[in-house]
Amino acid sequence: MSEIMNIGVDLGGTTTKMALIDDSGKMIDKWAIATNTIDNGSHIADDISASVIKKMKQYNLDRSEVRGIGMGAPGFIDMDTGFVYKAVNIGWENYPLKEELEKLTGLPAIIENDANMAALGEMWLGAGQGAKNLICVTLGTGVGAGIICDGDILHGVSGMAGEIGHITVIPKDGSPCNCGKKGCLETVSSATGIRRLALEALDYNDSESILREIFEQKGDITAEDVFNCTAKGDPLSSAVAEKASYYLGYALGAISIVVNPEKIVIGGGVSHAGATLLDPLNKYFKRFSMPRVSGACTIDIARLGNDAGVIGGAWLSKTKIKQIHTA
Amino acid sequence: MSEIMNIGVDLGGTTTKMALIDDSGKMIDKWAIATNTIDNGSHIADDISASVIKKMKQYNLDRSEVRGIGMGAPGFIDMDTGFVYKAVNIGWENYPLKEELEKLTGLPAIIENDANMAALGEMWLGAGQGAKNLICVTLGTGVGAGIICDGDILHGVSGMAGEIGHITVIPKDGSPCNCGKKGCLETVSSATGIRRLALEALDYNDSESILREIFEQKGDITAEDVFNCTAKGDPLSSAVAEKASYYLGYALGAISIVVNPEKIVIGGGVSHAGATLLDPLNKYFKRFSMPRVSGACTIDIARLGNDAGVIGGAWLSKTKIKQIHTA
């Protein structure tokens, strides 16, 4: 192996994904280990480091052949120090992640927020390839984003840049959000928000609907059901999908005027709706953006799925770790 | 003079402001020349260059003592090439401004959009001093902004980043904007927008008001009248000022979630309202931002007035022009 290697790590609440990726972007191996959150997550760095060292042995890699580790973690992170202020699902509070990883592996490490790392992955090898100004939106339980300007993540003064799920899109009488505000984008365009809008629509409305049939069968519905029924022409579901897309298009219209991106990449569970989401989204995005801004920007579905994080981690290692260990 | 000098130029439709500023930020001299827009602006670069050379002679400066020229121009600019695509008020279309200035003065030049240059000036020596993440909003005839992230202007893929006057704040039944859309921030929070809101309020409402007295005396009112009457406790004016601040706070709340700034600096004619504007603005900004974002950000009035542009130009020269001419 002549190319220098990078290790990407994507820490989740139950599983930690890892990958060995060379400087050219070729994925040599990917694997996962369980995330051990007992004892306030104090075993996690040990487990990851042991797994990294084992994998390096397997491939006969010494430290001069591995640039370093790029790792994404949920929660609030200081990029400069690699310090995790708080990661609720993991149990960390004021945890020196970078320092621990470096001590245990002997490799340089760089830490980033997990949503931002997925954005870097999509920029390097996914739907954002070639773009240096892009927004990667994740539509899952919540709505998050990694914003990349001139090839680098926008962090802002306290690492909060891109928390777009909490932009107010319904200023009056909006639904309560987990954050304490009302009418946040997350309340209408996340998987949870879309489910809520659909349940409300079923409640307010007596019309026949295949979505209602699913609800009566399963006792519940998901955002996926809403988009599936929309694709089948169900009017009630279409109205819900339209509403979710309207607010997302409204917010992305405003955001695009602020940062003027070349590409908006939509990921997360809701993005599996594909064209059923993109078609109305494009319509509202154009309405609320500006011609010179929307004309320079395309909206695409994310391509890397669950690999986006580890690929972004490898990109961080490749581009931010300059000095290679000389053993 | 031992410090290296920089020349800041701020091109306006009627006047071109210029200044000689040293690397420490000390303003040695400032002056202005008329902007000659006849013949599609083809004399402007000659006039500026002649004025620069004359000023250098006056101070006995040779080219080894002047780093270069940082110049702001209205319109759409390619920063890399210093090419002005279109500057309607000036008459330029596809004009190689950087090349012309460099040829005529023998000094390196760097060109930036004028709103962005004012933002850089406020960052260097004005209300944004010390902040590396800030937004400078200009509330004048329109609403514009220069957004600075990590110390550098955010341009976006086509130089449109920060055109925040065209963020939609009234999605339904908003007033028409010059841009062709409806309900843009500019229609309610610019000087023009505030005047329109006030005229509408006078029309819909028969109540006594000192604003109405001014209107009956002068036959017109300005945004300044609205804020003056608000400061005097006039209820009709207060309602208008509150509305303009509400929408500005709403937009800045969203923008702050996108870029997480340390400082928002408000400039332009409307900013002379001071606390009469800042008090309601802060209230709505906090409502529509997030605690971790608004808590890290203060809103201040711009300090440099008309000098912001030339100071920003000198900053561009100081920080972006590395190689000094060796005559």
XYZ file of C-alpha atoms in Angstrom:
654
model
C 0.000 0.000 0.000
C 1.754 3.136 -1.171
C -0.992 5.661 -0.403
C -1.062 7.113 3.102
C -4.011 5.845 5.188
C -6.601 7.713 7.225
C -8.908 6.392 9.901
C -12.467 7.705 10.087
C -14.504 7.160 13.244
C -18.193 7.992 13.625
C -19.403 7.666 17.188
C -23.090 6.892 17.677
C -25.116 6.153 20.773
C -25.226 2.385 20.127
C -22.660 1.702 17.381
C -19.328 3.239 16.437
C -18.561 3.043 12.728
C -14.963 2.990 11.603
C -13.140 2.902 8.274
C -9.666 2.765 6.787
C -9.545 5.096 3.787
C -6.518 6.100 1.757
C -5.634 9.632 0.636
C -7.212 9.013 -2.769
C -10.555 8.259 -1.117
C -10.462 4.503 -1.613
C -12.177 2.648 1.221
C -9.837 -0.192 2.208
C -12.016 -1.533 5.018
C -14.979 -0.556 7.151
C -16.219 -2.078 10.361
C -18.221 -1.237 13.470
C -17.953 -1.839 17.196
C -20.560 -1.475 19.923
C -20.544 1.814 21.811
C -20.124 1.049 25.487
C -21.831 3.891 27.325
C -21.538 2.453 30.855
C -19.386 4.355 33.411
C -20.212 7.645 31.636
C -18.596 6.479 28.421
C -15.177 6.080 30.009
C -14.418 2.875 28.041
C -15.180 4.303 24.613
C -11.764 5.764 23.815
C -10.090 2.511 24.925
C -12.395 0.401 22.746
C -11.880 2.593 19.682
C -8.107 2.727 20.151
C -7.834 -1.043 20.596
C -9.874 -1.560 17.436
C -7.695 0.895 15.473
C -4.471 -0.808 16.609
C -5.870 -4.261 15.780
C -6.868 -3.105 12.292
C -3.426 -1.559 11.692
C -1.841 -4.912 12.625
C -4.203 -6.748 10.297
C -3.033 -4.572 7.394
C 0.616 -4.460 8.555
C 0.461 -0.676 8.880
C 2.896 1.122 11.125
C 2.370 4.676 12.348
C 4.368 6.200 9.499
C 1.767 4.850 7.070
C -1.281 6.276 8.877
C -1.821 10.017 8.837
C -4.233 10.018 11.757
C -7.787 9.710 13.034
C -10.695 11.970 12.114
C -13.530 11.359 14.514
C -17.072 12.663 14.707
C -19.000 12.801 17.949
C -22.466 14.024 18.834
C -22.780 17.055 21.112
C -20.854 20.262 21.632
C -17.206 20.103 20.673
C -14.294 22.517 20.698
C -12.533 21.735 17.420
C -9.291 23.410 18.448
C -8.793 21.340 21.575
C -10.864 18.253 20.683
C -12.703 18.691 23.952
C -16.307 17.415 24.222
C -18.300 19.752 26.463
C -21.375 17.610 26.587
C -22.591 14.541 24.688
C -25.757 13.449 26.480
C -26.298 10.075 24.757
C -22.678 9.086 25.331
C -22.358 10.240 28.930
C -19.404 12.563 28.350
C -19.095 15.908 30.029
C -15.921 17.971 29.642
C -14.167 14.991 28.121
C -10.709 15.430 26.464
C -11.426 13.090 23.538
C -8.595 14.179 21.235
C -6.000 13.895 24.014
C -7.218 10.419 25.047
C -7.266 9.070 21.492
C -3.787 10.420 20.760
C -2.369 8.999 23.976
C -3.914 5.552 23.402
C -3.130 5.174 19.686
C 0.011 7.258 19.239
C -1.689 8.831 16.221
C -2.729 12.467 15.761
C -6.505 12.930 16.063
C -8.980 15.579 15.033
C -12.517 15.823 16.412
C -15.599 17.281 14.749
C -19.334 17.368 15.328
C -20.973 14.342 13.667
C -23.388 16.327 11.454
C -20.495 18.419 10.143
C -18.430 15.300 9.498
C -21.187 13.791 7.352
C -21.259 17.049 5.360
C -17.507 16.799 4.729
C -17.978 13.188 3.587
C -20.655 14.177 1.064
C -18.390 16.999 -0.147
C -15.418 14.691 -0.683
C -16.979 11.600 -2.233
C -20.766 12.024 -2.247
C -23.490 14.222 -3.700
C -21.480 17.376 -3.000
C -18.387 16.261 -4.892
C -16.633 19.186 -6.549
C -18.540 21.851 -4.604
C -16.711 24.028 -2.096
C -19.841 25.842 -0.882
C -22.536 23.460 0.212
C -25.126 22.708 2.836
C -25.806 19.143 3.955
C -29.175 18.889 5.646
C -30.099 15.840 7.703
C -33.820 15.177 7.987
C -34.146 12.588 10.730
C -35.667 12.719 14.196
C -34.573 16.359 14.088
C -33.278 18.668 11.380
C -29.566 19.479 11.377
C -27.059 20.793 8.886
C -23.379 21.029 8.188
C -22.559 24.188 6.252
C -19.361 24.286 4.213
C -18.018 27.586 2.905
C -14.882 27.697 0.750
C -14.212 24.042 1.560
C -14.339 24.353 5.329
C -17.049 23.792 7.929
C -18.672 26.933 9.297
C -18.480 26.681 13.074
C -19.346 30.173 14.254
C -18.180 31.685 17.505
C -19.548 28.931 19.760
C -19.809 25.971 17.376
C -23.559 26.426 16.845
C -23.544 27.400 13.154
C -25.864 25.214 11.088
C -28.381 24.308 13.822
C -31.043 25.088 11.227
C -33.693 22.864 12.795
C -34.342 25.722 15.192
C -34.967 28.450 12.653
C -38.510 29.701 13.276
C -40.688 29.033 10.256
C -44.079 29.519 11.947
C -43.710 32.731 13.981
C -47.252 32.673 15.346
C -49.019 29.718 16.956
C -46.371 27.197 15.913
C -46.067 23.830 17.678
C -43.714 23.534 20.652
C -40.178 22.322 19.866
C -37.854 20.327 22.152
C -35.651 23.424 22.328
C -38.313 25.407 24.191
C -39.277 27.650 21.249
C -42.327 27.272 19.030
C -42.665 26.839 15.286
C -39.088 25.661 14.611
C -38.345 24.023 11.239
C -37.838 20.747 13.121
C -41.501 20.763 14.223
C -42.698 20.454 10.607
C -39.946 19.054 8.368
C -38.250 16.348 10.471
C -39.510 12.734 10.403
C -41.127 13.439 13.779
C -42.657 16.683 12.525
C -44.064 15.075 9.381
C -45.622 12.284 11.449
C -47.203 14.907 13.713
C -48.579 16.908 10.759
C -50.052 13.698 9.319
C -51.699 12.676 12.599
C -53.218 16.155 12.843
C -54.477 15.952 9.258
C -56.069 12.547 9.926
C -57.723 13.999 12.993
C -59.070 17.178 11.365
C -60.243 15.448 8.257
C -62.692 12.593 7.644
C -61.852 11.945 4.000
C -60.912 8.471 2.868
C -57.178 8.021 2.521
C -54.753 5.135 2.146
C -52.748 6.812 4.903
C -55.780 6.396 7.180
C -55.947 2.715 6.286
C -52.302 2.298 7.312
C -52.969 4.199 10.517
C -55.968 1.974 11.300
C -53.908 -1.143 10.596
C -50.732 -0.250 12.450
C -52.083 2.184 15.041
C -49.421 4.653 13.951
C -47.785 6.160 10.876
C -44.294 7.306 9.908
C -42.920 10.022 7.639
C -42.022 7.197 5.257
C -45.720 6.161 5.096
C -46.622 9.762 4.250
C -44.202 9.900 1.302
C -45.120 6.378 0.102
C -48.825 7.329 0.069
C -47.990 10.660 -1.619
C -46.220 8.749 -4.392
C -49.385 6.668 -4.785
C -51.465 9.847 -5.243
C -53.122 9.991 -1.812
C -54.404 13.600 -1.479
C -54.244 13.782 2.330
C -50.623 12.549 2.331
C -49.732 14.898 -0.529
C -51.020 17.855 1.449
C -48.811 16.874 4.403
C -45.734 16.303 2.205
C -46.399 19.653 0.505
C -46.561 21.429 3.861
C -43.312 19.857 5.109
C -41.617 20.772 1.803
C -43.027 24.305 1.907
C -41.400 25.068 5.253
C -38.151 23.347 4.325
C -38.063 25.310 1.055
C -38.810 28.504 2.954
C -35.936 27.946 5.413
C -33.480 26.795 2.724
C -34.455 29.812 0.607
C -33.397 32.124 3.443
C -30.266 30.115 4.279
C -29.202 30.112 0.632
C -29.404 33.922 0.559
C -27.119 34.015 3.607
C -24.389 31.634 2.355
C -24.987 31.325 -1.449
C -24.231 27.584 -1.787
C -23.546 25.666 -4.989
C -25.212 22.544 -3.687
C -27.733 21.534 -1.047
C -27.515 17.851 -0.129
C -30.462 16.290 1.681
C -29.754 13.253 3.845
C -31.324 11.373 6.730
C -34.301 9.016 6.742
C -36.754 11.467 5.158
C -34.442 11.883 2.138
C -35.372 8.350 0.986
C -38.565 9.956 -0.340
C -36.428 11.116 -3.303
C -38.352 13.021 -5.981
C -41.541 12.999 -3.900
C -39.686 15.360 -1.570
C -37.390 17.116 -4.072
C -40.098 18.217 -6.517
C -42.145 20.362 -4.116
C -38.967 21.362 -2.259
C -37.419 22.774 -5.424
C -40.587 24.729 -6.171
C -40.664 26.438 -2.763
C -36.885 26.860 -2.611
C -36.996 28.856 -5.860
C -39.917 30.923 -4.591
C -38.163 31.985 -1.390
C -34.554 32.214 -2.614
C -33.404 34.726 -5.276
C -32.884 33.908 -8.975
C -29.107 34.594 -8.858
C -28.868 32.355 -5.790
C -31.230 29.490 -6.663
C -29.932 29.526 -10.247
C -26.424 28.753 -8.945
C -27.587 25.948 -6.649
C -28.877 22.417 -7.113
C -30.577 20.282 -4.493
C -29.633 16.600 -4.421
C -30.198 13.571 -2.252
C -27.192 12.441 -0.172
C -25.305 9.468 -1.654
C -23.125 8.050 1.094
C -25.799 6.968 3.589
C -24.268 5.733 6.832
C -20.737 5.945 5.416
C -20.793 9.769 5.168
C -19.435 10.185 8.703
C -16.395 7.908 8.447
C -15.569 9.314 5.007
C -15.751 12.848 6.421
C -13.484 11.720 9.252
C -10.924 10.421 6.765
C -11.149 13.729 4.857
C -10.408 15.637 8.073
C -7.388 13.420 8.704
C -6.191 13.785 5.110
C -6.522 17.574 4.927
C -5.964 18.794 8.486
C -3.216 16.512 9.770
C -0.076 17.690 8.043
C 2.713 16.037 9.929
C 2.962 12.312 9.515
C 4.405 10.273 12.390
C 7.903 9.112 11.719
C 8.344 5.993 13.816
C 6.824 57.343 8.286
C 8.106 53.913 9.195
C 4.808 51.998 8.981
C 3.804 50.629 5.594
C 0.863 52.512 4.047
C -2.381 51.267 2.546
C -4.805 53.092 0.297
C -8.536 52.562 0.788
C -10.941 53.567 -1.970
C -14.737 53.521 -1.669
C -16.459 54.147 -4.978
C -19.923 55.688 -4.802
C -22.296 56.862 -7.501
C -21.491 60.565 -6.929
C -18.387 60.661 -4.703
C -15.342 58.440 -4.338
C -13.905 58.420 -0.828
C -10.228 57.716 -0.365
C -7.843 57.365 2.575
C -4.212 56.747 3.419
C -4.047 54.388 6.396
C -0.973 52.747 7.865
C -0.668 49.078 8.891
C -1.426 49.964 12.523
C -4.785 51.429 11.466
C -3.829 55.077 11.856
C -5.594 57.297 9.336
C -2.938 59.597 7.879
C -5.262 61.408 5.489
C -8.706 61.118 3.937
C -10.153 62.894 0.970
C -12.795 62.546 -1.735
C -13.096 63.120 -5.451
C -16.175 63.371 -7.658
C -17.181 60.160 -9.432
C -17.281 60.885 -13.155
C -19.854 58.494 -14.595
C -19.896 59.886 -18.154
C -18.673 57.630 -21.003
C -19.847 54.543 -19.036
C -17.482 55.285 -16.191
C -14.384 55.005 -18.379
C -12.625 57.953 -16.635
C -13.055 56.647 -13.092
C -9.917 54.501 -12.882
C -7.827 57.364 -14.361
C -9.210 59.861 -11.852
C -8.620 57.562 -8.883
C -5.110 56.648 -10.005
C -4.146 60.286 -10.588
C -5.435 61.153 -7.118
C -3.500 58.280 -5.524
C -0.256 59.280 -7.244
C -0.731 62.932 -6.269
C -1.303 61.959 -2.638
C 1.788 59.722 -2.633
C 3.843 62.664 -3.912
C 2.390 64.937 -1.239
C 3.577 62.518 1.465
C 6.842 61.670 -0.317
C 5.862 58.012 -0.535
C 7.419 55.770 -3.138
C 5.928 52.425 -4.156
C 8.063 50.482 -1.687
C 6.271 52.296 1.136
C 2.726 51.572 -0.062
C 1.432 48.028 0.163
C -1.401 48.581 -2.278
C -4.969 49.657 -2.915
C -8.079 48.039 -1.423
C -11.112 49.271 -3.293
C -14.826 48.754 -2.820
C -17.294 49.067 -5.671
C -21.039 48.599 -5.904
C -22.393 45.740 -8.013
C -21.298 42.202 -8.803
C -17.581 41.585 -8.507
C -15.296 38.619 -9.001
C -12.855 38.964 -6.114
C -10.267 36.653 -7.661
C -9.913 38.634 -10.868
C -11.102 42.060 -9.687
C -13.542 42.077 -12.568
C -16.795 44.074 -12.219
C -19.600 42.239 -14.015
C -22.134 44.983 -13.642
C -22.334 48.200 -11.625
C -25.470 49.951 -12.850
C -24.966 53.334 -11.117
C -21.383 53.553 -12.360
C -21.951 52.435 -15.924
C -19.514 49.518 -15.826
C -20.209 46.214 -17.471
C -17.514 43.525 -17.611
C -14.920 46.052 -16.489
C -11.403 44.870 -15.470
C -11.077 47.268 -12.519
C -8.152 45.575 -10.742
C -6.110 45.363 -13.941
C -6.743 49.017 -14.816
C -5.868 50.295 -11.332
C -2.673 48.236 -11.217
C -1.591 49.386 -14.669
C -2.258 53.060 -13.903
C -0.761 53.210 -10.398
C 1.904 50.507 -10.477
C 0.482 49.281 -7.153
C -1.187 45.938 -6.432
C -4.958 46.292 -6.043
C -7.710 44.202 -4.534
C -11.405 44.727 -5.252
C -14.381 43.909 -3.025
C -18.100 44.625 -2.939
C -18.740 47.891 -1.079
C -21.077 46.428 1.589
C -18.484 43.749 2.402
C -15.737 46.357 2.602
C -17.692 48.377 5.167
C -18.079 45.172 7.214
C -14.302 44.621 7.152
C -13.791 48.231 8.285
C -16.124 47.785 11.272
C -14.325 44.525 12.120
C -10.887 46.154 12.052
C -11.456 49.481 13.786
C -15.192 49.850 14.500
C -18.010 48.241 16.462
C -16.868 44.752 15.489
C -13.312 45.155 16.774
C -11.943 41.898 18.155
C -14.696 39.725 16.640
C -13.845 37.258 13.874
C -17.439 36.163 13.285
C -19.731 39.082 12.634
C -22.538 40.408 10.506
C -22.638 44.065 9.452
C -26.121 45.047 8.389
C -26.731 48.262 6.459
C -30.220 49.699 6.830
C -30.477 52.344 4.141
C -32.592 52.600 0.999
C -32.288 48.825 0.986
C -31.044 46.240 3.469
C -27.639 44.662 2.829
C -25.071 42.798 4.860
C -21.455 41.783 4.902
C -20.986 38.487 6.712
C -17.568 37.684 8.150
C -16.743 34.145 9.262
C -13.362 33.344 10.825
C -12.095 36.770 9.832
C -12.946 36.571 6.150
C -15.906 37.738 4.081
C -18.361 35.033 3.084
C -18.813 35.316 -0.661
C -20.590 32.107 -1.611
C -20.367 30.435 -4.992
C -21.510 33.462 -7.013
C -20.701 36.365 -4.678
C -24.305 36.704 -3.491
C -23.834 35.681 0.165
C -25.233 38.279 2.559
C -27.951 39.728 0.304
C -30.202 39.483 3.337
C -32.579 42.254 2.230
C -34.232 39.640 0.040
C -34.946 37.058 2.710
C -38.717 36.597 2.742
C -40.143 37.650 6.097
C -43.801 37.911 5.042
C -44.485 34.737 3.045
C -48.116 35.563 2.341
C -49.492 38.883 1.009
C -46.213 40.759 1.517
C -45.543 44.011 -0.344
C -43.753 43.864 -3.694
C -39.958 44.290 -3.579
C -37.703 45.784 -6.294
C -36.276 42.295 -6.785
C -39.589 40.943 -8.112
C -40.448 38.912 -5.007
C -42.902 39.880 -2.289
C -42.484 40.314 1.454
C -38.670 40.694 1.456
C -37.000 42.069 4.609
C -36.172 45.191 2.600
C -39.885 45.983 2.174
C -40.331 46.461 5.936
C -36.982 47.210 7.619
C -35.154 49.537 5.198
C -35.593 53.327 5.415
C -37.885 53.041 2.402
C -39.833 50.179 3.967
C -40.270 51.989 7.282
C -41.569 55.088 5.470
C -44.049 52.892 3.576
C -45.252 51.182 6.764
C -45.720 54.596 8.388
C -47.668 56.016 5.434
C -49.923 52.943 5.530
C -50.448 53.352 9.282
C -51.380 57.033 8.844
C -53.815 56.019 6.143
C -55.503 53.169 8.044
C -55.684 55.062 11.282
C -57.333 58.341 12.278
C -55.722 58.732 15.693
C -53.886 61.904 16.588
C -50.156 61.555 16.243
C -47.132 63.838 16.135
C -46.049 61.828 13.094
C -49.288 62.918 11.385
C -48.495 66.544 12.230
C -45.101 66.192 10.570
C -46.722 64.541 7.566
C -49.264 67.378 7.285
C -46.489 69.977 7.570
C -43.956 68.449 5.180
C -46.256 66.424 2.927
C -44.008 63.401 3.553
C -42.229 61.534 6.331
C -38.950 59.650 6.654
C -37.795 56.653 8.691
C -35.916 59.180 10.828
C -39.208 60.961 11.639
C -40.694 57.628 12.686
C -37.875 56.919 15.164
C -37.787 60.520 16.439
C -41.541 60.383 17.163
C -41.156 56.922 18.738
C -38.527 58.334 21.116
C -41.081 61.044 22.030
C -43.667 58.381 22.904
C -45.909 58.666 19.839
C -47.984 55.414 19.780
C -48.527 55.278 16.012
C -44.786 55.709 15.351
C -43.927 53.175 18.053
C -46.148 50.590 16.383
C -44.337 51.142 13.068
C -40.865 50.995 14.680
C -41.915 47.829 16.525
C -43.050 46.196 13.291
C -39.822 47.068 11.445
C -37.787 45.754 14.423
C -39.910 42.597 14.642
C -39.116 41.576 11.072
C -35.459 42.561 11.367
C -35.197 40.566 14.617
C -36.936 37.629 12.938
C -34.495 37.618 9.996
C -31.409 38.173 12.184
C -32.596 35.392 14.495
C -32.581 32.966 11.557
C -29.300 34.274 10.139
C -27.622 33.982 13.545
C -28.599 30.302 13.721
C -26.961 29.788 10.322
C -23.616 31.521 11.018
C -23.442 31.875 14.869
C -21.872 35.362 14.991
C -20.232 37.035 17.969
C -21.414 40.463 16.926
C -24.096 42.029 14.765
C -23.275 45.601 13.753
C -26.099 47.776 12.463
C -25.167 50.649 10.161
C -26.795 52.868 7.543
C -29.169 55.793 8.023
C -31.759 53.876 10.061
C -29.080 52.942 12.637
C -29.025 56.559 13.866
C -32.192 55.634 15.779
C -29.853 53.992 18.339
C -31.612 52.492 21.342
C -35.059 53.232 19.872
C -34.194 50.576 17.295
C -31.905 48.329 19.377
C -34.307 47.770 22.287
C -37.160 46.150 20.335
C -34.655 44.541 17.953
C -32.883 42.761 20.826
C -36.217 41.500 22.157
C -37.258 39.925 18.853
C -33.744 38.715 18.039
C -33.693 36.729 21.292
C -37.174 35.346 20.607
C -36.263 33.997 17.169
C -32.622 32.987 17.719
C -31.568 30.238 20.195
C -30.237 30.850 23.723
C -26.771 29.396 22.940
C -26.611 31.587 19.843
C -28.124 34.882 21.066
C -26.239 34.503 24.357
C -22.942 34.536 22.437
C -23.889 37.575 20.335
C -24.301 41.296 20.957
C -25.955 43.783 18.631
C -24.276 47.189 18.323
C -24.566 50.304 16.229
C -21.814 50.829 13.629
C -19.120 53.306 14.686
C -17.224 54.297 11.569
C -20.013 55.957 9.564
C -18.871 56.890 6.061
C -15.267 55.914 6.827
C -16.071 52.191 7.162
C -15.498 51.563 3.446
C -12.051 53.149 3.103
C -10.926 51.537 6.369
C -12.099 48.143 5.100
C -10.189 48.817 1.887
C -7.008 49.524 3.839
C -7.576 46.301 5.828
C -7.839 44.328 2.577
C -4.589 45.870 1.371
C -2.864 45.205 4.715
C -3.953 41.573 5.024
C -4.305 40.313 1.452
C -1.420 41.992 -0.352
C 1.660 40.167 0.820
C 4.347 41.232 -1.561
C 5.438 44.811 -1.293
C 6.732 46.540 -4.413
C 10.459 46.929 -4.372
C 11.156 49.958 -6.517
